[in-house]
Amino acid sequence: MNTKIRWIRKNLFKGYFNTALSLSLITFFLWFFYNFFNWLVIDSVLLGDADTCRQASGACLAFIVDKTRFIFFGFYPESETWRPITAIVIFFIIVFYSRLKTRWNRRLLFNWMYCGLVIWLLMRGGYFGLVKVETNNWGGLPLTLMLATVGMIFSYPIGILLAMGRQSKLPLIKYLCIIYIEMIRGVPLISLLFMSSVMMPLFLPEGFSPDKIMRAQGAIIMFISAYMAEVVRGGLQAIPKGQYEAADAMGLTYWQKMKLIILPQALKIVIPPTVNTAIGMFKDTSLVIIIALFDLMYTTKASMQDSNWLGFSVEAYLFVALIYFIFCNLISRMGRLFEKEFGA
Amino acid sequence: MEPLIKMNQVSKYFGDFQALNKIDLDVNPKEKIVICGPSGSGKSTLIRCLNRLEEHEEGTITIDGIELTDDVKNLEKIRAEVGIVFQHFNLFPHLTILENLTLAPIWVRKTKKKDAVDLAFHYLKRVQIAEQAHKYPGQLSGGQKQRVAIARSLCMKPKILLFDEPTSALDPEMVKEVLDVMVQLANEGMTMLCVTHEMGFAKKVADRVIFMDEGKIIEENTPDEFFGNPQHQRTKLFLAQILH
């Protein structure tokens, strides 16, 4: 106790200036949290309609309660809500199961494919007596999670190949990779999404048009791959030359060398920037709004425009911010867990 | 007897700098050669050319009847027969000692895992370090790491073993344990090319000592003649400097 008081004295109240600064900041935080707490809890309206909310001075939680289903699942038929919920639960189970390095084997890969298939069948329906739900009606959290997860699963290996290609001694491969990476990094994701949505159908034969979600997914994978490639390249360059030489000197082939010696070390080093890219991508999926896919951000905005509930955008934004924060934080925690697992 | 290594008029450039200048060198089976010379004289480059960690630009190098060219299949075959021990060990830090040793036999020689493990322990015992098999390289001392590196090369049962200043990065008290292993190998008849400044080692095991300067072989002789009666001015100067 004594040491704590000493710590406070030394760090917060040393001299007039420090004391004044500490006191004013403490006052500000108290004032802020007092008001925020009042707004969120004491004066808020949990049950009721828009009129009840407008008469109260606090947050309109009733709006969130009313719109939660729509924000999470968009235009997915209300009677079928259990399906996306189940899909998300399956997704969480497989992610949670995959957290330990010791479980990373071929069987886990098949489990992921199996879960992906189940989730797809569950969401899509049209089989086993499930009502068919077109992908146009998918939305909200499942869509955001799908775009981000599938995006990462594909762009990670593609990024690794691009990074390896960029270091290749064969000029053709090397320059193709450089051109790809620099071109993709040179344009915004929005323009790629536009191209995938507007231009791509023009080049494809009549009647053959993968649906909009697939095209957006393709654009995201293309985009993130280029960034992943540069992340991985950083790792490849951090490996001492001696490691490459020792592997060469043993007579390992190029692919054996990369698989057994270089990549295990390089990918471990780049876990932090990889997680960074993953978080960035999770948030970037909200850009699909501009090609009219109803992701989490879109469903939130659409809720605000409901004429019955006009004027509660603060609540809606805070709510969706909380959801994004929870998921980004989960990704970040997962990254730290991997760092520990791999002893990086 | 057909030489194991034949170097014929080999030259190598780094940009404008000529690292090797028309080197001619034959090495017979079971021969032990020590290469010395001032830094930048091309001695490391010479032995690194022998398994193509550096590519020579002129001349020919033939190892055990196969010429070193860009042909990848030939190259992998040669590299499996020519082991190298580096100054900085270059063990794989993400693998245990045992995994470091079994990796090449399993993937290059296609040895069964169990046989590769037996082989690894055989050589670990020979360098007296078997009890460390399940540790990671980061947990060993420099001398131990270098002995592991030697054992790793031996697991491929190479016909030739190259040493690139194997004791230069070690603390002084660890030099002997590594040299002891090298002497033992020499006595067992391994063909060895050592770049080293350990003149005691040269006197004890070398069949020939080669002195290099500015990319050329200046002098080449038996250890007795080389140390007792050096012919060239530069050799004398060099010996005077390193023998104090």
XYZ file of C-alpha atoms in Angstrom:
588
model
C 0.000 0.000 0.000
C 2.759 2.339 1.009
C 4.574 1.695 -2.252
C 1.434 2.466 -4.226
C 1.068 5.842 -2.513
C 4.700 6.545 -3.191
C 4.239 5.586 -6.825
C 1.245 7.947 -7.135
C 3.135 10.804 -5.495
C 6.176 10.296 -7.657
C 4.368 9.902 -10.956
C 1.223 12.005 -10.673
C 1.879 14.785 -8.163
C 5.502 15.713 -8.598
C 5.609 19.507 -8.796
C 2.838 22.046 -9.423
C 2.600 21.423 -13.154
C 2.257 17.649 -12.836
C -0.304 18.010 -10.079
C -2.407 20.441 -12.091
C -2.233 18.208 -15.145
C -3.174 15.099 -13.181
C -6.088 16.800 -11.428
C -7.553 18.244 -14.615
C -7.268 14.933 -16.472
C -8.839 13.026 -13.583
C -11.680 15.567 -13.464
C -12.181 15.259 -17.212
C -12.343 11.461 -17.120
C -14.729 11.452 -14.176
C -16.970 13.961 -15.922
C -16.842 11.993 -19.186
C -17.582 8.611 -17.688
C -20.284 10.035 -15.408
C -22.115 11.489 -18.404
C -21.535 8.454 -20.592
C -22.805 6.142 -17.875
C -25.889 8.331 -17.387
C -26.545 8.346 -21.098
C -25.989 4.638 -21.615
C -27.570 3.239 -18.449
C -29.475 5.629 -16.158
C -31.385 7.717 -18.713
C -31.561 5.142 -21.488
C -34.681 3.483 -22.870
C -34.471 -0.259 -23.197
C -38.105 -1.015 -23.954
C -40.459 1.099 -25.966
C -40.667 2.783 -29.339
C -39.102 5.790 -31.036
C -41.402 8.253 -29.221
C -40.456 6.969 -25.791
C -36.840 7.330 -26.845
C -37.263 10.894 -28.037
C -38.753 11.937 -24.682
C -35.823 10.467 -22.762
C -32.401 12.117 -22.638
C -30.398 8.897 -22.725
C -29.472 6.263 -25.291
C -32.178 4.558 -27.281
C -31.338 0.933 -26.618
C -34.804 -0.052 -27.751
C -33.683 0.829 -31.274
C -30.732 -1.537 -30.997
C -32.919 -4.254 -29.504
C -35.370 -3.871 -32.359
C -32.698 -3.827 -35.036
C -30.212 -6.402 -33.696
C -31.501 -9.183 -35.895
C -31.382 -7.018 -39.003
C -27.912 -5.635 -38.241
C -26.547 -9.125 -37.707
C -28.288 -10.959 -40.524
C -29.612 -8.365 -43.003
C -32.262 -9.563 -45.426
C -31.886 -13.222 -44.570
C -35.458 -14.502 -44.063
C -36.533 -13.938 -40.479
C -37.995 -17.409 -40.056
C -34.623 -18.928 -41.032
C -32.498 -16.915 -38.597
C -31.361 -20.089 -36.841
C -29.346 -20.996 -39.929
C -26.845 -18.114 -39.932
C -26.632 -18.388 -36.134
C -25.713 -22.073 -36.437
C -23.252 -21.246 -39.202
C -21.501 -18.691 -36.991
C -21.397 -21.133 -34.087
C -19.804 -23.796 -36.329
C -17.305 -21.183 -37.503
C -16.348 -20.267 -33.950
C -15.954 -23.912 -32.965
C -13.551 -24.670 -35.802
C -11.566 -21.472 -35.167
C -11.342 -22.227 -31.462
C -10.337 -25.820 -32.152
C -7.578 -24.656 -34.522
C -5.882 -22.416 -31.974
C -3.224 -24.996 -30.961
C -0.261 -25.649 -33.205
C -0.238 -29.330 -32.283
C -3.588 -29.723 -34.053
C -2.364 -28.300 -37.361
C -2.293 -31.319 -39.599
C -3.896 -32.667 -42.732
C -6.989 -33.744 -40.813
C -7.592 -30.194 -39.625
C -7.462 -29.012 -43.215
C -10.186 -31.507 -44.106
C -12.192 -30.411 -41.067
C -12.041 -26.826 -42.309
C -13.209 -27.852 -45.773
C -15.963 -29.926 -44.215
C -17.106 -27.025 -42.012
C -16.955 -24.651 -44.967
C -19.174 -26.998 -46.951
C -21.658 -27.385 -44.089
C -21.818 -23.625 -43.587
C -22.369 -23.077 -47.306
C -25.130 -25.689 -47.506
C -26.743 -24.320 -44.367
C -26.726 -20.729 -45.580
C -27.690 -21.514 -49.164
C -30.347 -24.119 -48.463
C -32.338 -25.797 -51.203
C -31.319 -29.181 -49.818
C -32.660 -31.427 -47.047
C -35.927 -29.495 -46.857
C -34.197 -26.170 -46.213
C -35.678 -23.174 -48.008
C -33.283 -21.875 -50.633
C -31.848 -18.456 -49.801
C -30.112 -16.697 -52.685
C -26.729 -15.176 -51.890
C -28.237 -11.754 -52.710
C -30.084 -11.993 -49.422
C -27.057 -12.915 -47.359
C -25.858 -10.090 -45.228
C -24.623 -8.688 -41.970
C -22.140 -10.524 -39.784
C -22.037 -13.876 -41.664
C -21.151 -12.043 -44.857
C -18.458 -9.952 -43.179
C -16.976 -13.035 -41.503
C -17.064 -14.997 -44.714
C -15.400 -12.301 -46.810
C -12.676 -11.864 -44.206
C -12.025 -15.543 -43.424
C -12.110 -16.884 -46.966
C -10.094 -13.831 -48.002
C -7.365 -14.617 -45.496
C -7.341 -18.372 -46.141
C -6.690 -17.822 -49.844
C -4.560 -14.696 -49.828
C -2.060 -16.122 -47.305
C -0.730 -18.936 -49.520
C -1.029 -16.798 -52.660
C 0.923 -14.071 -50.888
C 3.633 -16.591 -49.945
C 3.928 -17.750 -53.560
C 4.079 -14.152 -54.810
C 6.787 -13.302 -52.276
C 8.800 -16.356 -53.333
C 8.233 -15.472 -56.973
C 9.466 -11.957 -56.405
C 12.782 -13.391 -55.194
C 13.022 -15.883 -58.042
C 16.096 -16.045 -60.242
C 13.888 -16.602 -63.282
C 13.253 -13.131 -64.717
C 9.827 -13.967 -66.166
C 8.410 -15.155 -62.833
C 10.136 -12.402 -60.926
C 8.815 -9.560 -63.047
C 5.318 -11.009 -63.327
C 5.161 -11.077 -59.522
C 6.572 -7.579 -59.166
C 4.134 -6.198 -61.732
C 1.195 -7.906 -60.038
C 2.129 -6.756 -56.550
C 2.885 -3.184 -57.526
C -0.197 -2.841 -59.711
C -2.556 -4.125 -57.044
C -0.926 -2.019 -54.353
C -1.196 0.974 -56.638
C -4.995 0.974 -56.804
C -7.582 1.304 -54.044
C -9.649 -1.738 -53.049
C -12.788 0.152 -54.063
C -11.705 0.286 -57.692
C -10.980 -3.458 -57.667
C -14.436 -4.092 -56.231
C -15.994 -1.900 -58.916
C -14.081 -3.699 -61.614
C -15.127 -7.091 -60.297
C -18.723 -6.006 -60.106
C -19.130 -3.876 -63.239
C -16.381 -4.768 -65.683
C -15.907 -8.471 -65.147
C -19.387 -9.482 -66.408
C -18.623 -7.665 -69.682
C -15.690 -9.961 -70.361
C -17.403 -13.185 -69.429
C -19.605 -15.171 -71.828
C -23.345 -14.598 -71.710
C -25.102 -16.545 -68.979
C -21.898 -17.327 -67.143
C -21.625 -14.936 -64.274
C -20.414 -15.964 -60.838
C -22.563 -14.263 -58.247
C -21.736 -10.929 -56.768
C -20.390 -12.226 -53.459
C -17.953 -14.512 -55.270
C -16.731 -11.649 -57.423
C -16.254 -9.373 -54.428
C -14.482 -12.223 -52.648
C -12.178 -12.620 -55.636
C -11.345 -8.914 -55.624
C -10.572 -8.987 -51.893
C -8.327 -12.040 -52.296
C -6.471 -10.390 -55.192
C -5.996 -7.236 -53.168
C -4.873 -8.748 -49.875
C -2.559 -11.249 -51.603
C -0.377 -8.386 -52.791
C -0.099 -7.016 -49.263
C 0.543 -10.457 -47.802
C 3.280 -10.949 -50.381
C 5.135 -7.910 -49.109
C 4.674 -8.986 -45.496
C 6.123 -12.406 -46.275
C 8.950 -10.888 -48.305
C 9.967 -8.975 -45.202
C 10.258 -12.306 -43.400
C 12.204 -13.955 -46.216
C 14.721 -11.132 -46.183
C 15.145 -11.357 -42.436
C 16.442 -14.938 -42.675
C 20.261 -14.917 -42.630
C 21.976 -15.866 -45.882
C 23.678 -18.743 -44.052
C 20.355 -20.545 -43.662
C 19.805 -20.537 -47.433
C 23.408 -21.666 -47.961
C 23.251 -24.469 -45.409
C 20.048 -25.766 -47.014
C 21.558 -25.520 -50.515
C 24.768 -27.202 -49.420
C 22.823 -30.280 -48.244
C 21.392 -30.814 -51.704
C 17.811 -29.894 -50.773
C 15.677 -28.854 -53.742
C 14.279 -25.315 -53.879
C 10.833 -26.394 -52.648
C 12.273 -28.531 -49.843
C 14.469 -25.641 -48.778
C 11.553 -23.224 -48.643
C 9.145 -25.631 -46.984
C 11.496 -27.074 -44.358
C 13.970 -24.314 -43.594
C 13.073 -20.842 -44.792
C 9.293 -20.476 -44.533
C 8.908 -21.930 -41.011
C 11.330 -19.294 -39.772
C 10.167 -16.439 -41.994
C 6.444 -16.853 -41.347
C 7.085 -16.934 -37.612
C 8.875 -13.600 -37.765
C 6.040 -11.962 -39.684
C 3.187 -13.023 -37.402
C 2.675 -9.438 -36.106
C 2.416 -7.783 -39.551
C 0.301 -10.705 -40.775
C -2.172 -10.101 -37.965
C -2.058 -6.421 -38.859
C -3.020 -7.226 -42.435
C -5.783 -9.570 -41.272
C -7.311 -6.892 -39.039
C -7.046 -4.349 -41.826
C -8.788 -6.715 -44.178
C -11.559 -7.478 -41.704
C -12.401 -3.798 -41.612
C -11.881 -3.291 -45.348
C -14.662 -5.781 -46.085
C -17.026 -2.941 -45.178
C -16.139 -1.412 -48.561
C -18.272 -4.002 -50.349
C -21.100 -1.658 -49.461
C -20.374 0.261 -52.656
C -21.264 -2.695 -54.854
C -24.452 -3.226 -52.866
C -23.483 -6.179 -50.763
C -25.202 -5.984 -47.408
C -22.363 -6.484 -44.970
C -22.395 -5.515 -41.294
C -21.767 -1.845 -42.026
C -24.517 -1.694 -44.629
C -27.128 -3.329 -42.416
C -26.263 -0.827 -39.672
C -26.662 2.124 -42.035
C -29.894 0.711 -43.421
C -31.270 0.444 -39.872
C -30.643 4.134 -39.296
C -32.728 4.994 -42.336
C -35.796 3.139 -41.113
C -38.461 5.872 -41.021
C -39.822 4.514 -37.742
C -36.465 4.983 -36.055
C -34.938 8.136 -37.432
C -32.326 9.999 -35.454
C -30.545 7.243 -33.534
C -27.375 6.982 -35.540
C -25.081 7.455 -32.515
C -26.442 4.297 -30.933
C -26.142 2.404 -34.193
C -22.572 3.504 -34.845
C -21.490 2.694 -31.308
C -23.113 -0.710 -31.572
C -21.421 -1.614 -34.841
C -18.137 -0.205 -33.546
C -18.426 -2.546 -30.585
C -18.963 -5.531 -32.884
C -15.979 -4.597 -35.061
C -13.868 -4.021 -31.969
C -14.733 -7.430 -30.537
C -13.728 -9.207 -33.726
C -10.583 -7.197 -34.348
C -9.583 -7.787 -30.761
C -10.176 -11.516 -31.199
C -7.910 -11.543 -34.259
C -5.288 -9.633 -32.330
C -5.474 -12.070 -29.409
C -5.237 -14.980 -31.780
C -2.083 -13.406 -33.210
C -0.516 -13.133 -29.779
C -1.478 -16.742 -29.068
C 0.267 -17.874 -32.271
C 3.328 -15.850 -31.340
C 3.460 -17.747 -28.065
C 2.733 -21.109 -29.725
C 5.592 -20.632 -32.160
C 7.895 -19.131 -29.557
C 8.445 -16.027 -31.682
C 44.378 -42.684 -59.056
C 41.696 -40.366 -60.383
C 41.518 -37.092 -58.407
C 38.252 -36.467 -56.522
C 38.333 -32.755 -57.251
C 39.767 -31.235 -60.412
C 39.929 -27.459 -60.767
C 41.182 -26.270 -64.112
C 41.943 -22.558 -64.728
C 39.060 -21.465 -62.479
C 38.347 -17.726 -62.265
C 35.655 -15.909 -60.321
C 34.742 -12.207 -60.246
C 32.667 -10.120 -57.864
C 31.913 -7.194 -60.175
C 35.318 -5.801 -61.123
C 37.095 -7.586 -58.308
C 38.748 -10.829 -59.314
C 38.340 -13.210 -56.391
C 39.929 -16.243 -58.046
C 42.587 -16.014 -60.728
C 43.109 -19.125 -62.882
C 43.197 -21.654 -60.065
C 44.507 -25.155 -60.843
C 44.074 -27.687 -58.084
C 43.654 -31.464 -57.917
C 42.634 -33.220 -54.742
C 43.051 -36.969 -54.402
C 40.792 -39.193 -52.312
C 41.681 -39.140 -48.601
C 43.883 -36.115 -49.043
C 43.785 -33.384 -46.376
C 44.485 -29.891 -47.572
C 44.782 -26.767 -45.483
C 44.281 -23.447 -47.256
C 45.536 -20.268 -45.627
C 46.192 -16.705 -46.623
C 45.327 -13.133 -45.703
C 41.679 -12.046 -45.611
C 40.305 -11.306 -49.064
C 42.765 -13.693 -50.686
C 39.959 -15.874 -52.115
C 40.367 -18.939 -49.930
C 36.715 -19.050 -48.801
C 35.564 -18.313 -52.332
C 37.644 -21.242 -53.571
C 35.995 -23.843 -51.376
C 32.537 -22.269 -51.796
C 32.933 -22.761 -55.541
C 33.341 -26.493 -54.944
C 29.657 -26.917 -54.059
C 28.534 -23.935 -56.101
C 27.551 -21.634 -53.257
C 29.523 -19.328 -55.539
C 29.468 -19.805 -59.301
C 32.790 -19.700 -61.111
C 32.844 -17.813 -64.385
C 35.805 -19.370 -66.171
C 37.476 -22.759 -66.161
C 36.044 -26.102 -65.101
C 35.472 -27.828 -61.790
C 34.914 -31.578 -61.786
C 33.847 -33.375 -58.621
C 33.993 -37.168 -58.569
C 33.691 -37.237 -62.341
C 30.741 -34.811 -62.589
C 31.316 -31.314 -63.921
C 29.769 -28.433 -61.962
C 27.373 -26.616 -64.292
C 23.971 -24.966 -64.121
C 22.340 -28.372 -64.400
C 20.250 -28.527 -61.233
C 20.049 -32.330 -61.035
C 23.841 -32.686 -61.252
C 24.251 -29.930 -58.718
C 21.961 -31.565 -56.154
C 23.854 -34.828 -56.662
C 27.199 -33.133 -56.077
C 25.971 -31.216 -53.073
C 24.833 -34.430 -51.454
C 28.412 -35.740 -51.762
C 30.195 -32.588 -50.627
C 29.628 -31.499 -47.047
C 30.510 -28.056 -45.771
C 31.042 -26.724 -42.262
C 30.552 -22.967 -41.980
C 32.240 -20.377 -39.822
C 28.895 -19.434 -38.273
C 27.581 -23.023 -38.003
C 24.310 -22.230 -39.823
C 22.320 -24.753 -37.819
C 18.563 -24.484 -38.300
C 17.322 -22.715 -35.151
C 13.700 -23.875 -35.459
C 14.666 -27.566 -35.436
C 16.101 -29.694 -32.651
C 19.655 -31.014 -32.927
C 18.282 -34.410 -33.933
C 16.014 -32.868 -36.594
C 18.944 -30.833 -37.903
C 20.838 -34.076 -38.424
C 18.070 -36.221 -39.896
C 16.654 -33.617 -42.282
C 18.990 -34.107 -45.221
C 19.232 -37.922 -44.985
C 15.425 -38.156 -44.942
C 14.671 -35.640 -47.699
C 17.734 -35.935 -49.945
C 18.879 -39.524 -49.413
C 15.315 -40.805 -48.809
C 16.490 -42.736 -45.753
C 13.781 -44.179 -43.515
C 13.173 -41.990 -40.470
C 14.232 -44.667 -38.008
C 17.492 -45.325 -39.848
C 18.164 -41.593 -40.083
C 17.717 -41.260 -36.316
C 20.110 -44.163 -35.687
C 22.627 -42.576 -38.024
C 22.234 -39.214 -36.301
C 22.889 -40.713 -32.872
C 25.885 -42.584 -34.225
C 27.521 -39.327 -35.325
C 26.342 -37.365 -32.302
C 28.110 -39.916 -30.139
C 31.221 -39.539 -32.243
C 31.284 -35.804 -31.601
C 30.353 -36.565 -27.978
C 27.162 -34.631 -27.819
C 24.420 -37.298 -27.974
C 22.850 -36.107 -24.712
C 21.927 -32.790 -26.392
C 19.911 -34.419 -29.201
C 16.558 -32.995 -28.177
C 17.701 -29.467 -27.463
C 17.553 -26.556 -29.868
C 20.728 -24.974 -31.318
C 20.139 -21.809 -29.293
C 20.698 -23.787 -26.098
C 24.216 -24.957 -27.038
C 27.625 -23.312 -26.762
C 29.569 -22.305 -29.858
C 31.849 -25.331 -29.701
C 28.911 -27.672 -29.297
C 27.117 -26.019 -32.210
C 30.115 -26.489 -34.462
C 30.419 -30.156 -33.457
C 26.710 -30.580 -34.272
C 27.340 -28.907 -37.638
C 30.134 -31.383 -38.360
C 27.905 -34.298 -37.358
C 25.162 -32.896 -39.591
C 27.518 -32.964 -42.563
C 28.691 -36.474 -41.720
C 25.111 -37.790 -41.678
C 25.081 -37.368 -45.457
C 28.153 -39.646 -45.632
C 29.931 -37.154 -47.874
C 32.956 -38.052 -49.993
C 34.473 -34.635 -49.378
C 34.177 -32.331 -46.381
C 34.873 -28.602 -46.718
C 35.622 -26.415 -43.712
C 35.247 -22.647 -44.022
C 37.134 -21.189 -41.031
C 35.370 -23.549 -38.624
C 37.033 -22.193 -35.477
C 37.159 -18.455 -36.250
C 33.829 -17.630 -34.608
C 34.507 -19.645 -31.450
C 35.599 -18.526 -28.026
C 39.247 -19.578 -27.545
C 38.482 -22.268 -24.964
C 36.187 -24.044 -27.418
C 38.586 -24.257 -30.341
C 40.225 -27.440 -29.127
C 37.064 -29.539 -28.875
C 36.270 -28.755 -32.512
C 39.830 -29.339 -33.718
C 39.901 -32.687 -31.901
C 36.878 -33.819 -33.885
C 38.502 -32.640 -37.118
C 41.750 -34.470 -36.353
C 39.811 -37.617 -35.612
C 38.013 -37.312 -38.951
C 41.305 -36.762 -40.746
C 42.761 -39.879 -39.172
C 39.770 -41.891 -40.378
C 40.581 -40.993 -43.964
C 38.033 -38.299 -44.842
C 38.950 -36.123 -47.818
C 39.145 -32.636 -46.330
C 39.735 -29.080 -47.507
C 40.104 -26.680 -44.598
C 40.332 -22.946 -44.715
C 41.850 -22.231 -41.330
C 44.520 -20.289 -39.498
C 45.081 -23.096 -36.992
C 48.665 -23.856 -37.920
C 48.966 -26.557 -35.275
C 46.153 -28.409 -36.993
C 47.854 -27.942 -40.366
C 51.118 -29.380 -39.093
C 49.374 -32.333 -37.501
C 47.098 -33.563 -40.288
C 47.634 -31.757 -43.575
C 49.107 -33.563 -46.571
C 49.485 -30.241 -48.335
C 49.305 -26.615 -47.242
C 48.209 -24.058 -49.812
C 48.939 -20.364 -49.429
C 46.720 -17.955 -51.356
C 46.923 -14.243 -51.994
C 44.992 -11.994 -54.376
C 43.032 -14.891 -55.829
C 46.088 -16.951 -56.761
C 47.751 -19.984 -55.270
C 51.160 -18.579 -54.316
C 52.712 -21.599 -52.704
C 51.821 -25.219 -52.194
C 53.864 -27.674 -50.170
C 53.960 -30.293 -47.429
C 53.512 -28.788 -43.942
C 57.150 -29.435 -42.996
C 58.485 -27.641 -46.049
C 55.819 -24.954 -45.920
C 56.499 -23.902 -42.349
C 60.212 -24.793 -42.245
C 61.266 -23.491 -45.591
C 58.771 -21.128 -47.238
C 59.812 -20.131 -50.758
C 57.982 -16.873 -51.398
C 58.436 -13.520 -49.784
C 54.676 -13.111 -49.194
C 54.453 -16.509 -47.544
C 57.278 -15.629 -45.200
C 55.648 -12.334 -44.324
C 52.295 -14.016 -43.698
C 53.817 -16.719 -41.510
C 55.789 -14.165 -39.559
C 52.576 -12.297 -38.828
C 50.442 -15.215 -37.710
C 53.095 -17.171 -35.802
C 54.145 -14.051 -33.776
